[in-house]
Amino acid sequence: MRRTTLSSICFSLLASCLLWPLSGIADAVETTESEYGTELTLGAKAAIAFDPNDGKIFYEKNADEPLQIASTTKMLTMYLILEAIKEEKINWEDEIPISEHLETLSHDMNLSNVYLYQHETYTVKDLFKATEKVSANAAVIALAEKIAGSEKKFVDLMRAQLKEWGINDAYIISTSGLNNEDTLGRKYPGSKDDEENLMSVHDLAIVTYHLLNDFPEIIDFTREPVTTFGEGTLSQTELYSTNEMLPGKAFYKENVIGLKTGTTKLAGTCFVGLIEQDGRQVVTIVLNSEDMETKDNGQRFIDTSYLMDDALDNWAMATTLSQASLTGNQQRYPVHAGEADFVKLALQKELTNWQLADQDTLTDLKIKMDSQLLTNDGELKAPITKGQQIGTVTVTLDDTSAHYLFKDKKTETLPVFAAESVEKSPWYVLIGEWFSEKFNDLKMNFV
């Protein structure tokens, strides 16, 4: 991630006071339609909003085009670092030495960094905090080298992890997200001088999903606007988060607790946001909200706020299928050779799904009985016991509610049970019914 200038920070502070209610810088934004039909004014070239618990997508724009992702790359890098800690390959208190190359890189004033020195060592915890809080590039490379032996080998681990998650069109050549022009001559074999990491916003959402679900403790780091680096050492300094939506920041938004910024000339301004409100979490990702040829006016945070409000205000979990959904002939089913001609149907639980406000997402409902319980004429065979599963009900959801991060849930199925017992008719009743049926057949032949 490239460093934000002081003038840009000052402008952002002013913007938070004067421009926040507005849609942003007019020539930098594009109006797009959200999933529920209203317009969102976004500057981002690509965007997504989703629930990190089940992967429900609330909004997406240009979701599948691989774009430069800058330091949001570090979401994947931090995942593998936390995995290495979990597997005890490294520990939080391990001391890591710094190479001459990384010392030089850490002093590049055009890049996001904390100053590192060859004659000192730094704990895994401090380097991780620097990575998360200020997107320190030399710090994350030091961690990668500690784990894998070299940055190249760590990049290979990143690529392998993406393939394991089913991500095949990403292009990863660094652990930091830096452009090769900024790496002081060190680049992944075969990559070009002006290249950097590429990933679609949808695939970056998958990375974020796994980070939050496998290592929810990441939020303990990302929710804090400031942390101490090298506490109790000569290197002690305060690190202030690059996330301008945290408390005390220029674009503060209540309940935002993460996650990661990213900026390069090619990627523009990027941000992975996380908000926790009313018992829900929503992740938003915006890529290239502003061109870095101009100043950083905070458009990525404005975009993020719109996406968060859209998801929280217009989407809610609601009952899609319940007993009340069964109407008319759906409430019962014909029975053969039973003391009753029909059996009442019951659902033992409700089906809930994400729905837009005031919108019914159920487009179709079909009940199917267990074929082993049916006669050739399609009737249920008596006897039937109350509470016995006798079939299933399948509902079809509209495209908006069915859209998920991993696999769309176009249909969902629940078991159907007998709401009552139906005994088999006595043998003499069945014989009487048989003679009656035959008599009616003979009578019809003489008509």
Coordinates of C-alpha atoms in Angstrom, one line a residue:
M1 CA 0.0 0.0 0.0
R2 CA 1.2 3.4 -0.9
R3 CA 1.4 6.1 1.8
T4 CA -1.4 8.7 2.0
T5 CA 0.0 12.2 2.1
L6 CA -0.7 14.7 5.0
S7 CA -2.6 17.0 2.6
S8 CA -4.9 14.1 1.7
I9 CA -5.6 13.4 5.4
C10 CA -6.4 17.0 6.0
F11 CA -8.7 17.1 3.0
S12 CA -10.4 13.9 4.3
L13 CA -11.0 15.6 7.7
L14 CA -12.6 18.5 5.9
A15 CA -14.6 16.2 3.7
S16 CA -16.1 14.4 6.7
C17 CA -17.5 17.7 8.0
L18 CA -18.7 19.2 4.7
L19 CA -19.2 16.5 2.1
W20 CA -20.4 13.4 4.0
P21 CA -24.1 13.9 3.3
L22 CA -23.4 14.2 -0.4
S23 CA -22.8 11.5 -2.9
G24 CA -19.1 12.2 -3.3
I25 CA -17.0 13.8 -5.9
A26 CA -19.3 14.1 -8.9
D27 CA -16.9 13.1 -11.7
A28 CA -15.6 10.1 -9.7
V29 CA -18.9 8.3 -9.1
E30 CA -21.3 6.1 -11.0
T31 CA -24.9 5.5 -10.3
T32 CA -25.8 1.8 -10.3
E33 CA -29.0 -0.1 -9.3
S34 CA -28.9 -2.1 -6.1
E35 CA -30.5 -5.6 -5.8
Y36 CA -33.8 -4.1 -4.5
G37 CA -34.1 -1.7 -7.4
T38 CA -33.0 1.7 -5.9
E39 CA -30.0 3.5 -7.0
L40 CA -26.6 3.5 -5.3
T41 CA -24.0 6.2 -6.2
L42 CA -20.6 4.5 -6.1
G43 CA -17.2 5.5 -7.3
A44 CA -15.9 1.9 -7.2
K45 CA -15.2 0.0 -10.3
A46 CA -16.2 -3.2 -8.5
A47 CA -18.1 -3.7 -5.3
I48 CA -19.8 -6.4 -3.2
A49 CA -21.8 -6.6 0.1
F50 CA -22.5 -9.9 1.8
D51 CA -23.2 -11.7 5.0
P52 CA -20.0 -13.4 6.3
N53 CA -21.9 -16.1 8.2
D54 CA -23.8 -17.7 5.3
G55 CA -22.4 -15.9 2.3
K56 CA -25.7 -14.2 1.2
I57 CA -24.9 -11.5 -1.4
F58 CA -26.8 -8.3 -1.0
Y59 CA -25.2 -6.3 -3.7
E60 CA -22.6 -6.7 -6.4
K61 CA -21.1 -4.6 -9.2
N62 CA -18.6 -6.0 -11.8
A63 CA -18.0 -8.9 -9.4
D64 CA -16.1 -11.2 -11.6
E65 CA -13.5 -9.0 -13.3
P66 CA -10.0 -9.5 -11.9
L67 CA -8.7 -6.1 -10.8
Q68 CA -5.7 -4.8 -8.9
I69 CA -6.3 -5.3 -5.2
A70 CA -3.3 -3.5 -3.6
S71 CA -3.0 -4.1 0.2
T72 CA -6.3 -5.9 0.5
T73 CA -3.9 -8.7 -0.6
K74 CA -2.9 -8.8 3.1
M75 CA -6.3 -10.4 4.0
L76 CA -4.9 -13.6 2.4
T77 CA -1.4 -13.1 3.8
M78 CA -2.8 -12.6 7.4
Y79 CA -4.9 -15.7 7.0
L80 CA -1.8 -17.8 6.3
I81 CA 0.1 -16.1 9.1
L82 CA -2.7 -16.9 11.6
E83 CA -2.9 -20.4 10.3
A84 CA 0.9 -20.8 10.9
I85 CA 0.4 -19.6 14.5
K86 CA -2.5 -22.0 15.0
E87 CA -0.4 -24.9 13.7
E88 CA 2.5 -23.7 16.0
K89 CA 4.9 -23.1 13.1
I90 CA 5.5 -19.7 14.7
N91 CA 4.5 -18.1 17.9
W92 CA 3.4 -14.6 18.7
E93 CA 6.5 -13.9 20.8
D94 CA 9.0 -15.3 18.3
E95 CA 11.7 -12.7 17.4
I96 CA 12.3 -12.0 13.7
P97 CA 15.5 -10.4 12.3
I98 CA 15.4 -7.8 9.5
S99 CA 17.4 -8.1 6.3
E100 CA 19.2 -5.1 4.7
H101 CA 16.6 -5.3 1.9
L102 CA 13.7 -5.0 4.3
E103 CA 15.3 -2.2 6.3
T104 CA 15.7 -0.2 3.1
L105 CA 12.1 -1.0 2.0
S106 CA 10.7 0.0 5.4
H107 CA 12.3 3.5 5.0
D108 CA 10.6 4.2 1.6
M109 CA 8.5 7.3 2.4
N110 CA 6.2 6.6 -0.6
L111 CA 5.1 3.3 0.9
S112 CA 3.1 2.3 4.0
N113 CA 5.6 1.1 6.6
V114 CA 6.9 1.1 10.1
Y115 CA 10.7 1.8 10.3
L116 CA 12.6 -1.5 10.8
Y117 CA 16.3 -1.9 11.5
Q118 CA 18.8 -4.7 10.9
H119 CA 20.3 -4.4 14.3
E120 CA 17.0 -5.1 16.0
T121 CA 14.5 -8.0 16.1
Y122 CA 10.7 -7.7 16.2
T123 CA 8.1 -10.0 17.6
V124 CA 5.6 -11.8 15.3
K125 CA 2.9 -9.9 17.2
D126 CA 4.4 -6.5 16.5
L127 CA 4.9 -7.2 12.9
F128 CA 1.4 -8.5 12.6
K129 CA 0.0 -5.4 14.2
A130 CA 1.9 -3.2 11.9
T131 CA 0.6 -5.3 8.9
E132 CA -3.0 -5.0 10.0
K133 CA -3.0 -1.4 11.4
V134 CA -0.9 0.6 8.9
S135 CA -0.5 -1.9 6.1
A136 CA 3.2 -2.1 6.7
N137 CA 4.8 -3.7 3.7
A138 CA 8.2 -4.6 5.0
A139 CA 6.7 -6.1 8.1
V140 CA 4.4 -8.4 6.3
I141 CA 7.2 -9.6 4.0
A142 CA 9.4 -10.3 7.1
L143 CA 6.6 -12.5 8.5
A144 CA 6.2 -14.3 5.1
E145 CA 10.0 -15.0 5.0
K146 CA 9.9 -16.3 8.5
I147 CA 7.1 -18.8 7.7
A148 CA 8.1 -20.0 4.2
G149 CA 11.8 -19.2 3.9
S150 CA 11.3 -16.6 1.2
E151 CA 8.6 -14.3 -0.1
K152 CA 8.4 -16.4 -3.3
K153 CA 7.7 -19.6 -1.4
F154 CA 5.0 -17.8 0.7
V155 CA 3.4 -16.5 -2.6
D156 CA 3.3 -20.1 -3.7
L157 CA 1.4 -20.9 -0.4
M158 CA -1.0 -18.1 -1.2
R159 CA -1.7 -19.5 -4.7
A160 CA -2.2 -23.0 -3.3
Q161 CA -4.7 -21.7 -0.7
L162 CA -6.7 -19.9 -3.4
K163 CA -6.9 -23.0 -5.5
E164 CA -8.1 -24.9 -2.4
W165 CA -10.9 -22.4 -2.1
G166 CA -11.9 -22.8 -5.8
I167 CA -10.3 -19.4 -6.9
N168 CA -8.6 -20.0 -10.2
D169 CA -8.4 -16.6 -12.0
A170 CA -6.5 -14.6 -9.4
Y171 CA -3.0 -13.4 -10.2
I172 CA -0.8 -13.2 -7.0
I173 CA 2.9 -12.2 -7.2
S174 CA 3.5 -10.6 -3.8
T175 CA 2.5 -10.9 -0.1
S176 CA 2.0 -7.2 0.3
G177 CA 0.1 -6.1 -2.8
L178 CA 2.8 -3.7 -3.9
N179 CA 3.5 -3.1 -7.6
N180 CA 6.7 -4.7 -8.8
E181 CA 8.0 -1.2 -9.4
D182 CA 8.1 -0.6 -5.6
T183 CA 9.8 -3.8 -4.5
L184 CA 13.4 -2.7 -5.0
G185 CA 14.1 -5.2 -7.7
R186 CA 12.6 -8.2 -6.0
K187 CA 9.7 -9.7 -7.9
Y188 CA 8.0 -13.1 -8.3
P189 CA 9.7 -15.2 -11.1
G190 CA 8.1 -14.6 -14.5
S191 CA 6.2 -11.4 -13.4
K192 CA 6.6 -8.1 -15.2
D193 CA 8.1 -4.9 -13.9
D194 CA 4.8 -3.0 -13.7
E195 CA 2.6 -5.8 -12.5
E196 CA 0.8 -6.3 -9.2
N197 CA -1.8 -8.7 -7.6
L198 CA -5.2 -9.2 -9.4
M199 CA -8.4 -10.6 -8.0
S200 CA -12.1 -10.2 -8.6
V201 CA -14.2 -8.6 -5.9
H202 CA -16.1 -11.8 -5.7
D203 CA -13.0 -13.9 -5.0
L204 CA -11.7 -11.3 -2.5
A205 CA -15.0 -11.8 -0.8
I206 CA -14.3 -15.5 -0.5
V207 CA -10.9 -14.8 1.0
T208 CA -12.6 -12.4 3.6
Y209 CA -15.3 -15.0 4.3
H210 CA -12.6 -17.6 5.2
L211 CA -10.6 -15.1 7.3
L212 CA -13.6 -14.1 9.4
N213 CA -14.9 -17.7 9.9
D214 CA -11.6 -19.5 10.5
F215 CA -9.9 -16.7 12.5
P216 CA -12.6 -14.5 14.0
E217 CA -10.0 -13.1 16.4
I218 CA -8.8 -10.9 13.5
I219 CA -11.6 -8.5 14.6
D220 CA -9.8 -8.0 18.0
F221 CA -7.1 -6.3 15.9
T222 CA -9.1 -4.5 13.3
R223 CA -11.7 -2.9 15.5
E224 CA -9.1 -0.8 17.4
P225 CA -8.2 2.6 15.8
V226 CA -4.8 2.6 17.5
T227 CA -2.3 0.1 18.8
T228 CA 1.2 0.2 20.2
F229 CA 4.2 -1.2 18.2
G230 CA 7.2 -2.4 20.1
E231 CA 5.9 -1.7 23.6
G232 CA 8.6 -1.4 26.1
T233 CA 11.4 -1.2 23.5
L234 CA 13.3 1.6 21.8
S235 CA 11.0 1.1 18.8
Q236 CA 7.8 1.8 20.7
T237 CA 5.4 3.9 18.7
E238 CA 1.7 4.4 18.3
L239 CA 0.1 3.0 15.1
Y240 CA -3.1 4.6 13.8
S241 CA -5.3 2.6 11.6
T242 CA -5.7 3.4 7.9
N243 CA -9.4 2.6 8.3
E244 CA -11.0 6.0 8.4
M245 CA -14.4 4.6 9.5
L246 CA -13.2 3.7 13.0
P247 CA -13.9 5.9 16.1
G248 CA -12.1 9.3 16.0
K249 CA -11.5 9.0 12.2
A250 CA -12.6 11.3 9.4
F251 CA -15.3 9.0 8.1
Y252 CA -16.3 7.5 11.4
K253 CA -19.4 5.2 11.1
E254 CA -20.8 3.7 14.2
N255 CA -20.4 -0.1 14.6
V256 CA -17.7 -0.5 11.9
I257 CA -15.1 -2.9 13.2
G258 CA -12.8 -3.6 10.2
L259 CA -11.2 -4.6 8.0
K260 CA -8.5 -3.5 5.5
T261 CA -7.5 -0.7 3.2
G262 CA -5.5 -0.9 0.0
T263 CA -4.0 1.7 -2.4
T264 CA -1.7 1.7 -5.4
K265 CA -1.7 3.8 -8.6
L266 CA -3.2 1.0 -10.6
A267 CA -5.6 -0.3 -7.9
G268 CA -6.8 3.2 -6.9
T269 CA -8.3 3.3 -3.4
C270 CA -9.8 0.0 -2.1
F271 CA -11.4 -1.0 1.2
V272 CA -12.8 -4.2 2.8
G273 CA -15.2 -3.0 5.4
L274 CA -17.0 -4.9 8.3
I275 CA -19.9 -3.6 10.3
E276 CA -21.7 -5.3 13.2
Q277 CA -25.1 -4.0 14.0
D278 CA -28.4 -5.4 15.5
G279 CA -26.9 -8.9 15.8
R280 CA -25.8 -8.9 12.1
Q281 CA -22.5 -8.6 10.3
V282 CA -22.1 -7.2 6.8
V283 CA -18.9 -7.2 4.8
T284 CA -18.4 -4.7 2.0
I285 CA -15.6 -4.5 -0.5
V286 CA -14.9 -1.7 -3.0
L287 CA -12.1 -1.7 -5.5
N288 CA -10.8 1.4 -7.2
S289 CA -13.2 3.9 -5.7
E290 CA -10.9 6.7 -6.7
D291 CA -8.0 7.1 -9.1
M292 CA -4.8 7.7 -7.3
E293 CA -3.7 10.2 -10.0
T294 CA -5.9 12.6 -7.9
K295 CA -6.0 13.0 -4.1
D296 CA -7.6 10.5 -1.9
N297 CA -10.9 12.2 -1.0
G298 CA -12.3 9.2 1.0
Q299 CA -14.7 8.0 -1.7
R300 CA -14.0 4.4 -0.7
F301 CA -15.4 5.1 2.7
I302 CA -18.4 6.9 1.3
D303 CA -19.0 3.9 -1.1
T304 CA -18.7 1.6 1.9
S305 CA -21.2 3.5 4.0
Y306 CA -23.8 3.3 1.2
L307 CA -23.3 -0.4 0.8
M308 CA -23.6 -1.0 4.5
D309 CA -26.8 1.0 4.8
D310 CA -28.3 -0.7 1.8
A311 CA -27.7 -4.2 3.2
L312 CA -28.8 -3.3 6.8
D313 CA -31.8 -1.2 5.9
N314 CA -33.3 -3.3 3.1
W315 CA -32.5 -6.9 3.9
A316 CA -33.6 -9.0 6.8
M317 CA -34.1 -12.7 7.7
A318 CA -37.8 -13.6 7.3
T319 CA -40.0 -16.7 7.2
T320 CA -40.2 -18.1 3.7
L321 CA -42.1 -21.2 4.4
S322 CA -44.3 -22.2 7.4
Q323 CA -47.4 -24.2 8.1
A324 CA -49.5 -21.2 7.0
S325 CA -47.8 -21.4 3.6
L326 CA -49.8 -24.6 2.9
T327 CA -53.2 -23.6 1.5
G328 CA -56.1 -25.5 -0.1
N329 CA -55.2 -28.9 -1.4
Q330 CA -51.6 -28.4 -0.1
Q331 CA -53.0 -28.9 3.5
R332 CA -54.0 -32.6 2.9
Y333 CA -53.3 -35.6 0.8
P334 CA -55.6 -38.5 -0.4
V335 CA -55.3 -41.9 1.5
H336 CA -56.0 -45.3 0.0
A337 CA -57.9 -47.9 2.1
G338 CA -57.9 -45.7 5.2
E339 CA -60.6 -44.8 7.7
A340 CA -60.2 -41.2 6.5
D341 CA -60.0 -40.2 2.8
F342 CA -57.3 -37.7 3.5
V343 CA -54.5 -37.0 5.9
K344 CA -53.5 -33.6 7.0
L345 CA -50.0 -32.4 6.3
A346 CA -47.6 -30.7 8.8
L347 CA -44.3 -29.0 8.8
Q348 CA -42.3 -29.4 12.0
K349 CA -40.1 -26.3 11.4
E350 CA -40.1 -23.1 9.4
L351 CA -37.8 -22.1 6.6
T352 CA -36.2 -18.7 6.8
N353 CA -34.3 -16.8 4.2
W354 CA -32.9 -13.4 3.4
Q355 CA -35.7 -11.2 2.0
L356 CA -36.0 -7.6 0.8
A357 CA -38.3 -5.4 2.9
D358 CA -42.0 -6.0 2.0
Q359 CA -41.2 -8.5 -0.7
D360 CA -42.3 -12.1 -1.0
T361 CA -39.4 -14.2 -2.3
L362 CA -41.3 -17.5 -2.7
T363 CA -42.0 -18.1 -6.4
D364 CA -43.1 -21.7 -6.3
L365 CA -44.1 -24.5 -3.8
K366 CA -44.2 -28.2 -4.7
I367 CA -45.1 -31.1 -2.4
K368 CA -43.8 -34.6 -3.3
M369 CA -44.8 -37.7 -1.4
D370 CA -42.4 -40.6 -0.8
S371 CA -42.9 -43.0 -3.7
Q372 CA -42.5 -46.1 -1.5
L373 CA -45.6 -45.0 0.5
L374 CA -47.9 -44.5 -2.6
T375 CA -50.2 -46.8 -4.5
N376 CA -50.1 -47.1 -8.3
D377 CA -52.8 -44.5 -8.3
G378 CA -50.6 -42.0 -6.4
E379 CA -52.5 -42.2 -3.1
L380 CA -50.9 -42.8 0.3
K381 CA -51.2 -46.3 1.7
A382 CA -52.9 -46.7 5.0
P383 CA -52.0 -47.0 7.9
I384 CA -50.3 -43.7 8.5
T385 CA -48.8 -42.7 11.9
K386 CA -49.0 -39.2 13.2
G387 CA -45.5 -37.6 13.0
Q388 CA -44.4 -40.0 10.2
Q389 CA -42.4 -38.3 7.4
I390 CA -44.4 -38.9 4.3
G391 CA -42.8 -36.5 1.8
T392 CA -41.0 -33.3 1.1
V393 CA -41.9 -29.7 0.2
T394 CA -39.6 -27.8 -2.1
V395 CA -39.8 -24.0 -2.5
T396 CA -38.3 -22.0 -5.3
L397 CA -36.9 -18.6 -4.4
D398 CA -36.6 -15.6 -6.7
D399 CA -33.1 -14.8 -8.1
T400 CA -32.4 -11.9 -5.7
S401 CA -32.9 -14.0 -2.5
A402 CA -31.2 -17.0 -4.0
H403 CA -27.9 -15.3 -4.7
Y404 CA -25.0 -16.6 -2.5
L405 CA -21.3 -16.3 -2.4
F406 CA -20.5 -19.9 -3.0
K407 CA -23.6 -21.5 -4.6
D408 CA -27.0 -20.0 -5.3
K409 CA -29.8 -21.5 -3.2
K410 CA -32.5 -21.4 -5.9
T411 CA -34.5 -24.2 -4.1
E412 CA -34.8 -25.4 -0.6
T413 CA -36.5 -28.5 0.8
L414 CA -38.2 -29.4 4.1
P415 CA -39.7 -32.7 5.2
V416 CA -43.5 -33.1 5.3
F417 CA -45.1 -35.1 8.1
A418 CA -48.5 -36.5 8.8
A419 CA -50.4 -34.3 11.2
E420 CA -52.6 -37.2 12.3
S421 CA -52.9 -40.9 12.3
V422 CA -55.0 -42.7 9.7
E423 CA -55.8 -46.3 10.4
K424 CA -56.4 -48.9 7.7
S425 CA -60.1 -49.7 7.1
P426 CA -61.3 -53.1 8.5
W427 CA -61.2 -56.0 6.0
Y428 CA -65.0 -56.2 5.8
V429 CA -65.2 -52.5 4.8
L430 CA -62.5 -53.0 2.2
I431 CA -64.4 -56.0 0.8
G432 CA -67.6 -54.0 0.7
E433 CA -65.9 -51.2 -1.1
W434 CA -64.5 -53.7 -3.6
F435 CA -67.9 -55.2 -4.4
S436 CA -69.4 -51.7 -4.6
E437 CA -66.7 -50.7 -7.1
K438 CA -67.2 -53.8 -9.2
F439 CA -71.0 -53.3 -9.2
N440 CA -70.6 -49.7 -10.4
D441 CA -68.3 -50.9 -13.2
L442 CA -70.9 -53.5 -14.4
K443 CA -73.6 -50.9 -14.2
M444 CA -71.6 -48.5 -16.4
N445 CA -71.2 -51.3 -19.0
F446 CA -75.0 -51.5 -19.4
V447 CA -75.6 -47.8 -19.6

